[in-house]
PDB file of C-alpha atoms in Angstrom:
ATOM      1  CA  UNK O   1     -35.711  72.065  96.540  1.00 71.00           C
ATOM      2  CA  UNK O   2     -32.007  72.225  95.109  1.00 71.00           C
ATOM      3  CA  UNK O   3     -31.635  70.840  91.230  1.00 89.00           C
ATOM      4  CA  UNK O   4     -29.051  69.413  88.435  1.00 94.00           C
ATOM      5  CA  UNK O   5     -29.751  70.215  85.042  1.00 95.00           C
ATOM      6  CA  UNK O   6     -27.716  67.821  82.271  1.00 96.00           C
ATOM      7  CA  UNK O   7     -29.879  68.332  78.683  1.00 95.00           C
ATOM      8  CA  UNK O   8     -27.679  66.180  76.975  1.00 95.00           C
ATOM      9  CA  UNK O   9     -28.102  62.915  77.420  1.00 95.00           C
ATOM     10  CA  UNK O  10     -25.348  61.811  74.763  1.00 97.00           C
ATOM     11  CA  UNK O  11     -22.883  64.026  73.284  1.00 97.00           C
ATOM     12  CA  UNK O  12     -20.540  63.311  70.216  1.00 97.00           C
ATOM     13  CA  UNK O  13     -17.475  64.876  69.054  1.00 97.00           C
ATOM     14  CA  UNK O  14     -14.494  64.199  66.797  1.00 97.00           C
ATOM     15  CA  UNK O  15     -11.303  64.220  68.583  1.00 97.00           C
ATOM     16  CA  UNK O  16      -9.140  67.259  68.884  1.00 97.00           C
ATOM     17  CA  UNK O  17     -12.633  69.370  68.735  1.00 97.00           C
ATOM     18  CA  UNK O  18     -14.021  71.437  71.335  1.00 97.00           C
ATOM     19  CA  UNK O  19     -16.396  69.984  73.887  1.00 97.00           C
ATOM     20  CA  UNK O  20     -18.422  71.710  76.330  1.00 97.00           C
ATOM     21  CA  UNK O  21     -21.069  68.968  78.410  1.00 97.00           C
ATOM     22  CA  UNK O  22     -23.329  71.710  80.061  1.00 97.00           C
ATOM     23  CA  UNK O  23     -25.009  71.621  83.595  1.00 97.00           C
ATOM     24  CA  UNK O  24     -27.452  73.735  85.050  1.00 96.00           C
ATOM     25  CA  UNK O  25     -28.413  73.994  89.011  1.00 95.00           C
ATOM     26  CA  UNK O  26     -30.993  75.088  91.277  1.00 92.00           C
ATOM     27  CA  UNK O  27     -30.355  75.939  94.490  1.00 89.00           C
ATOM     28  CA  UNK O  28     -31.624  78.690  97.600  1.00 85.00           C
ATOM     29  CA  UNK O  29     -27.965  78.692  98.743  1.00 83.00           C
ATOM     30  CA  UNK O  30     -24.075  79.160  97.946  1.00 82.00           C
ATOM     31  CA  UNK O  31     -23.144  76.369  95.321  1.00 84.00           C
ATOM     32  CA  UNK O  32     -20.608  73.854  95.922  1.00 89.00           C
ATOM     33  CA  UNK O  33     -19.738  72.373  92.424  1.00 92.00           C
ATOM     34  CA  UNK O  34     -18.149  69.102  90.991  1.00 94.00           C
ATOM     35  CA  UNK O  35     -17.617  67.241  88.278  1.00 96.00           C
ATOM     36  CA  UNK O  36     -17.361  63.461  88.462  1.00 96.00           C
ATOM     37  CA  UNK O  37     -16.406  61.111  86.417  1.00 97.00           C
ATOM     38  CA  UNK O  38     -16.912  57.558  84.993  1.00 96.00           C
ATOM     39  CA  UNK O  39     -14.941  55.491  83.195  1.00 96.00           C
ATOM     40  CA  UNK O  40     -15.604  52.147  80.905  1.00 94.00           C
ATOM     41  CA  UNK O  41     -15.527  49.920  83.943  1.00 91.00           C
ATOM     42  CA  UNK O  42     -13.923  51.824  85.995  1.00 93.00           C
ATOM     43  CA  UNK O  43     -15.604  53.792  89.476  1.00 94.00           C
ATOM     44  CA  UNK O  44     -16.604  57.221  89.669  1.00 95.00           C
ATOM     45  CA  UNK O  45     -14.414  59.657  90.249  1.00 94.00           C
ATOM     46  CA  UNK O  46     -13.865  63.681  91.123  1.00 93.00           C
ATOM     47  CA  UNK O  47     -12.665  65.055  88.413  1.00 94.00           C
ATOM     48  CA  UNK O  48     -12.818  68.268  89.426  1.00 91.00           C
ATOM     49  CA  UNK O  49     -14.700  71.244  91.859  1.00 88.00           C
ATOM     50  CA  UNK O  50     -15.218  74.528  91.242  1.00 83.00           C
ATOM     51  CA  UNK O  51     -13.525  75.873  94.560  1.00 76.00           C
ATOM     52  CA  UNK O  52     -10.429  74.711  93.034  1.00 75.00           C
ATOM     53  CA  UNK O  53     -10.517  76.420  89.929  1.00 73.00           C
ATOM     54  CA  UNK O  54      -8.139  74.251  88.450  1.00 80.00           C
ATOM     55  CA  UNK O  55      -7.865  72.264  84.873  1.00 81.00           C
ATOM     56  CA  UNK O  56      -7.668  68.697  85.295  1.00 85.00           C
ATOM     57  CA  UNK O  57      -6.984  66.483  82.083  1.00 90.00           C
ATOM     58  CA  UNK O  58      -7.195  69.340  80.152  1.00 91.00           C
ATOM     59  CA  UNK O  59     -10.935  69.839  81.191  1.00 94.00           C
ATOM     60  CA  UNK O  60     -12.169  73.582  82.833  1.00 93.00           C
ATOM     61  CA  UNK O  61     -15.054  74.392  84.374  1.00 93.00           C
ATOM     62  CA  UNK O  62     -16.374  78.236  85.113  1.00 87.00           C
ATOM     63  CA  UNK O  63     -18.997  78.650  87.964  1.00 89.00           C
ATOM     64  CA  UNK O  64     -21.746  81.206  86.636  1.00 90.00           C
ATOM     65  CA  UNK O  65     -24.060  82.105  89.191  1.00 87.00           C
ATOM     66  CA  UNK O  66     -25.568  84.586  87.107  1.00 89.00           C
ATOM     67  CA  UNK O  67     -26.696  82.296  84.606  1.00 90.00           C
ATOM     68  CA  UNK O  68     -26.647  79.241  87.424  1.00 92.00           C
ATOM     69  CA  UNK O  69     -24.628  77.092  84.954  1.00 94.00           C
ATOM     70  CA  UNK O  70     -21.248  74.962  85.611  1.00 95.00           C
ATOM     71  CA  UNK O  71     -20.255  73.740  82.289  1.00 96.00           C
ATOM     72  CA  UNK O  72     -17.253  71.881  81.343  1.00 96.00           C
ATOM     73  CA  UNK O  73     -15.279  72.298  79.192  1.00 95.00           C
ATOM     74  CA  UNK O  74     -11.952  71.206  76.725  1.00 96.00           C
ATOM     75  CA  UNK O  75     -10.664  72.945  74.029  1.00 96.00           C
ATOM     76  CA  UNK O  76      -9.519  69.878  72.424  1.00 97.00           C
ATOM     77  CA  UNK O  77     -11.154  66.536  72.974  1.00 97.00           C
ATOM     78  CA  UNK O  78      -8.934  63.024  73.271  1.00 97.00           C
ATOM     79  CA  UNK O  79     -10.349  59.468  72.943  1.00 97.00           C
ATOM     80  CA  UNK O  80      -9.410  58.847  76.232  1.00 96.00           C
ATOM     81  CA  UNK O  81     -12.039  61.396  77.387  1.00 97.00           C
ATOM     82  CA  UNK O  82     -15.190  58.847  76.154  1.00 98.00           C
ATOM     83  CA  UNK O  83     -17.126  58.860  79.823  1.00 98.00           C
ATOM     84  CA  UNK O  84     -19.353  59.835  81.252  1.00 97.00           C
ATOM     85  CA  UNK O  85     -20.081  62.527  83.158  1.00 97.00           C
ATOM     86  CA  UNK O  86     -22.175  63.709  86.233  1.00 97.00           C
ATOM     87  CA  UNK O  87     -21.997  67.803  87.216  1.00 97.00           C
ATOM     88  CA  UNK O  88     -23.204  67.170  91.105  1.00 95.00           C
ATOM     89  CA  UNK O  89     -24.562  70.202  93.610  1.00 93.00           C
ATOM     90  CA  UNK O  90     -23.212  69.851  97.247  1.00 88.00           C
ATOM     91  CA  UNK O  91     -26.103  71.274  99.365  1.00 81.00           C
ATOM     92  CA  UNK O  92     -26.880  70.869 103.743  1.00 75.00           C
ATOM     93  CA  UNK O  93     -23.146  69.953 104.340  1.00 71.00           C
ATOM     94  CA  UNK O  94     -21.231  66.974 102.316  1.00 77.00           C
ATOM     95  CA  UNK O  95     -24.699  66.054 100.134  1.00 83.00           C
ATOM     96  CA  UNK O  96     -24.922  65.356  97.397  1.00 88.00           C
ATOM     97  CA  UNK O  97     -27.413  65.680  94.067  1.00 91.00           C
ATOM     98  CA  UNK O  98     -25.970  64.554  91.085  1.00 94.00           C
ATOM     99  CA  UNK O  99     -27.534  65.590  87.614  1.00 95.00           C
ATOM    100  CA  UNK O 100     -28.657  62.936  85.201  1.00 95.00           C
ATOM    101  CA  UNK O 101     -25.424  62.765  83.590  1.00 96.00           C
ATOM    102  CA  UNK O 102     -24.053  62.862  79.939  1.00 97.00           C
ATOM    103  CA  UNK O 103     -22.437  60.341  77.692  1.00 97.00           C
ATOM    104  CA  UNK O 104     -19.320  62.009  76.054  1.00 98.00           C
ATOM    105  CA  UNK O 105     -18.379  60.183  73.087  1.00 98.00           C
ATOM    106  CA  UNK O 106     -15.065  61.136  71.290  1.00 97.00           C
ATOM    107  CA  UNK O 107     -14.401  59.324  67.725  1.00 97.00           C
ATOM    108  CA  UNK O 108     -11.595  58.993  65.996  1.00 94.00           C
TER     109      UNK O 108
ATOM    110  CA  UNK V   1      -5.224  55.420  98.553  1.00 67.00           C
ATOM    111  CA  UNK V   2      -8.695  55.328  99.340  1.00 62.00           C
ATOM    112  CA  UNK V   3     -10.267  52.202  98.635  1.00 90.00           C
ATOM    113  CA  UNK V   4     -14.544  51.314  99.323  1.00 96.00           C
ATOM    114  CA  UNK V   5     -15.247  48.545  99.145  1.00 96.00           C
ATOM    115  CA  UNK V   6     -19.123  46.268  98.846  1.00 96.00           C
ATOM    116  CA  UNK V   7     -19.948  42.893  99.670  1.00 91.00           C
ATOM    117  CA  UNK V   8     -20.218  41.804  95.818  1.00 92.00           C
ATOM    118  CA  UNK V   9     -20.389  43.062  92.723  1.00 94.00           C
ATOM    119  CA  UNK V  10     -23.797  40.828  91.224  1.00 96.00           C
ATOM    120  CA  UNK V  11     -26.324  40.277  93.341  1.00 97.00           C
ATOM    121  CA  UNK V  12     -29.980  38.243  92.324  1.00 97.00           C
ATOM    122  CA  UNK V  13     -32.735  38.034  94.885  1.00 97.00           C
ATOM    123  CA  UNK V  14     -36.117  37.464  94.579  1.00 97.00           C
ATOM    124  CA  UNK V  15     -38.759  39.670  95.303  1.00 97.00           C
ATOM    125  CA  UNK V  16     -39.805  39.426  99.073  1.00 97.00           C
ATOM    126  CA  UNK V  17     -36.211  38.383 100.405  1.00 97.00           C
ATOM    127  CA  UNK V  18     -34.659  40.894 102.754  1.00 97.00           C
ATOM    128  CA  UNK V  19     -31.578  42.102 100.897  1.00 97.00           C
ATOM    129  CA  UNK V  20     -28.297  43.155 102.838  1.00 97.00           C
ATOM    130  CA  UNK V  21     -25.423  45.561 100.505  1.00 97.00           C
ATOM    131  CA  UNK V  22     -22.389  45.824 102.866  1.00 97.00           C
ATOM    132  CA  UNK V  23     -20.061  48.536 101.936  1.00 97.00           C
ATOM    133  CA  UNK V  24     -16.644  49.157 103.826  1.00 97.00           C
ATOM    134  CA  UNK V  25     -13.952  52.211 103.587  1.00 96.00           C
ATOM    135  CA  UNK V  26     -10.365  51.902 105.057  1.00 95.00           C
ATOM    136  CA  UNK V  27      -9.182  55.454 105.746  1.00 91.00           C
ATOM    137  CA  UNK V  28     -11.199  56.469 109.056  1.00 92.00           C
ATOM    138  CA  UNK V  29     -13.992  58.350 106.288  1.00 92.00           C
ATOM    139  CA  UNK V  30     -16.930  60.296 108.987  1.00 92.00           C
ATOM    140  CA  UNK V  31     -18.932  60.328 105.585  1.00 93.00           C
ATOM    141  CA  UNK V  32     -20.361  57.474 104.216  1.00 95.00           C
ATOM    142  CA  UNK V  33     -23.321  57.124 101.253  1.00 96.00           C
ATOM    143  CA  UNK V  34     -25.314  54.846 100.026  1.00 97.00           C
ATOM    144  CA  UNK V  35     -26.286  55.474  95.966  1.00 97.00           C
ATOM    145  CA  UNK V  36     -28.594  53.772  93.630  1.00 97.00           C
ATOM    146  CA  UNK V  37     -27.708  55.030  89.439  1.00 95.00           C
ATOM    147  CA  UNK V  38     -30.367  53.842  87.159  1.00 94.00           C
ATOM    148  CA  UNK V  39     -29.578  55.011  83.319  1.00 89.00           C
ATOM    149  CA  UNK V  40     -31.438  58.259  82.705  1.00 88.00           C
ATOM    150  CA  UNK V  41     -31.608  59.247  86.387  1.00 91.00           C
ATOM    151  CA  UNK V  42     -28.494  59.345  87.282  1.00 91.00           C
ATOM    152  CA  UNK V  43     -27.227  59.212  90.952  1.00 94.00           C
ATOM    153  CA  UNK V  44     -30.146  59.222  93.292  1.00 94.00           C
ATOM    154  CA  UNK V  45     -29.027  59.762  97.652  1.00 93.00           C
ATOM    155  CA  UNK V  46     -30.932  56.850  99.575  1.00 96.00           C
ATOM    156  CA  UNK V  47     -29.501  57.414 102.529  1.00 95.00           C
ATOM    157  CA  UNK V  48     -26.273  59.658 104.716  1.00 93.00           C
ATOM    158  CA  UNK V  49     -24.566  58.855 107.748  1.00 94.00           C
ATOM    159  CA  UNK V  50     -22.218  61.523 109.168  1.00 91.00           C
ATOM    160  CA  UNK V  51     -21.273  59.019 112.209  1.00 91.00           C
ATOM    161  CA  UNK V  52     -21.571  55.912 114.014  1.00 93.00           C
ATOM    162  CA  UNK V  53     -25.067  54.831 114.435  1.00 89.00           C
ATOM    163  CA  UNK V  54     -25.993  58.750 112.377  1.00 91.00           C
ATOM    164  CA  UNK V  55     -27.866  58.648 109.683  1.00 93.00           C
ATOM    165  CA  UNK V  56     -29.889  60.639 107.184  1.00 92.00           C
ATOM    166  CA  UNK V  57     -32.647  60.245 104.968  1.00 93.00           C
ATOM    167  CA  UNK V  58     -31.694  61.151 101.028  1.00 91.00           C
ATOM    168  CA  UNK V  59     -33.596  61.756  98.241  1.00 90.00           C
ATOM    169  CA  UNK V  60     -35.545  57.964  97.980  1.00 94.00           C
ATOM    170  CA  UNK V  61     -35.484  56.358 101.059  1.00 96.00           C
ATOM    171  CA  UNK V  62     -39.176  54.577 101.086  1.00 96.00           C
ATOM    172  CA  UNK V  63     -37.899  51.031 100.952  1.00 96.00           C
ATOM    173  CA  UNK V  64     -34.532  50.946 102.149  1.00 98.00           C
ATOM    174  CA  UNK V  65     -33.021  51.530 105.464  1.00 97.00           C
ATOM    175  CA  UNK V  66     -29.302  51.611 106.877  1.00 97.00           C
ATOM    176  CA  UNK V  67     -26.933  50.949 108.958  1.00 97.00           C
ATOM    177  CA  UNK V  68     -23.944  52.116 110.688  1.00 97.00           C
ATOM    178  CA  UNK V  69     -22.204  50.116 113.610  1.00 96.00           C
ATOM    179  CA  UNK V  70     -18.909  51.181 113.341  1.00 96.00           C
ATOM    180  CA  UNK V  71     -17.167  53.661 111.233  1.00 96.00           C
ATOM    181  CA  UNK V  72     -15.707  51.800 108.824  1.00 96.00           C
ATOM    182  CA  UNK V  73     -19.113  49.951 107.449  1.00 97.00           C
ATOM    183  CA  UNK V  74     -21.950  50.899 106.435  1.00 97.00           C
ATOM    184  CA  UNK V  75     -24.613  48.301 105.246  1.00 97.00           C
ATOM    185  CA  UNK V  76     -27.594  48.862 102.904  1.00 98.00           C
ATOM    186  CA  UNK V  77     -31.158  46.962 103.832  1.00 98.00           C
ATOM    187  CA  UNK V  78     -33.282  45.732 101.534  1.00 97.00           C
ATOM    188  CA  UNK V  79     -36.205  45.230 103.833  1.00 94.00           C
ATOM    189  CA  UNK V  80     -38.820  43.151 101.667  1.00 97.00           C
ATOM    190  CA  UNK V  81     -36.625  43.425  97.594  1.00 97.00           C
ATOM    191  CA  UNK V  82     -39.335  44.532  95.329  1.00 97.00           C
ATOM    192  CA  UNK V  83     -38.539  44.162  91.281  1.00 97.00           C
ATOM    193  CA  UNK V  84     -38.424  48.025  91.290  1.00 97.00           C
ATOM    194  CA  UNK V  85     -35.136  48.131  92.902  1.00 98.00           C
ATOM    195  CA  UNK V  86     -33.361  46.425  90.478  1.00 98.00           C
ATOM    196  CA  UNK V  87     -30.467  49.248  90.300  1.00 98.00           C
ATOM    197  CA  UNK V  88     -26.070  49.860  90.571  1.00 97.00           C
ATOM    198  CA  UNK V  89     -25.985  50.407  93.713  1.00 98.00           C
ATOM    199  CA  UNK V  90     -22.550  52.138  94.694  1.00 97.00           C
ATOM    200  CA  UNK V  91     -20.712  53.339  98.332  1.00 97.00           C
ATOM    201  CA  UNK V  92     -19.504  56.629  98.767  1.00 96.00           C
ATOM    202  CA  UNK V  93     -17.669  58.026 101.709  1.00 94.00           C
ATOM    203  CA  UNK V  94     -16.076  61.598 102.401  1.00 91.00           C
ATOM    204  CA  UNK V  95     -13.918  62.664 105.350  1.00 88.00           C
ATOM    205  CA  UNK V  96     -15.574  65.431 107.357  1.00 83.00           C
ATOM    206  CA  UNK V  97     -14.687  68.930 107.298  1.00 75.00           C
ATOM    207  CA  UNK V  98     -13.734  70.929 103.816  1.00 68.00           C
ATOM    208  CA  UNK V  99     -12.800  68.139 101.326  1.00 69.00           C
ATOM    209  CA  UNK V 100     -15.895  67.172  99.969  1.00 78.00           C
ATOM    210  CA  UNK V 101     -14.626  64.231  97.972  1.00 86.00           C
ATOM    211  CA  UNK V 102     -16.477  61.374  97.748  1.00 91.00           C
ATOM    212  CA  UNK V 103     -14.510  58.208  96.912  1.00 93.00           C
ATOM    213  CA  UNK V 104     -16.787  55.519  95.709  1.00 96.00           C
ATOM    214  CA  UNK V 105     -16.822  51.559  95.452  1.00 96.00           C
ATOM    215  CA  UNK V 106     -17.185  49.812  92.792  1.00 95.00           C
ATOM    216  CA  UNK V 107     -21.127  49.515  92.715  1.00 96.00           C
ATOM    217  CA  UNK V 108     -23.491  46.640  93.189  1.00 97.00           C
ATOM    218  CA  UNK V 109     -25.785  45.274  90.384  1.00 97.00           C
ATOM    219  CA  UNK V 110     -28.430  44.149  91.986  1.00 98.00           C
ATOM    220  CA  UNK V 111     -31.582  42.334  89.979  1.00 98.00           C
ATOM    221  CA  UNK V 112     -34.697  41.320  91.502  1.00 98.00           C
ATOM    222  CA  UNK V 113     -36.828  39.153  89.510  1.00 97.00           C
TER     223      UNK V 113
END
């Protein structure tokens, strides 16, 4: 069965510090992984997907199949990065399994 | 700009009532989804529809049903609401093909008393 684990419920860092939000997955097929973000009082929205290998708002995420991980990283956190972050795994063609989420709090 | 709207932002219902949550998208997307979002549990897929009148169960379909009579509209039905169905309900849509990005609605916070 597919599974996504985000071990940290809350992550607090100071502005300018590096940040890494952890995501581990379990899936027997070839994984398609995503990070979604929900800012305060806004809709959930796509941040990035592993197949595009792009950097969005300074965030990157690398798929590590050996460690079955898809951690989200940013070298210098900004206060506006404070939000709820969800890692998601696509399975069975267009069905998604979301992790439990990590709340990132960037302190000034 | 993709728009997904949900019929109510807040809803309060009594135990045993039949509840309808409506979702409409204006981007001609084939796929539509209903999730519930609970603290500490993240988003859990209730039902998924990949075409008109087509549906698939998600991870937690018990106590829910869905209806998709038109492409742009996907309804979630709670046949007999219970207190453990108090939650935030999110609707999403996505196009067919290889663009898997889901576009989410603002959510409906349902309280069952």
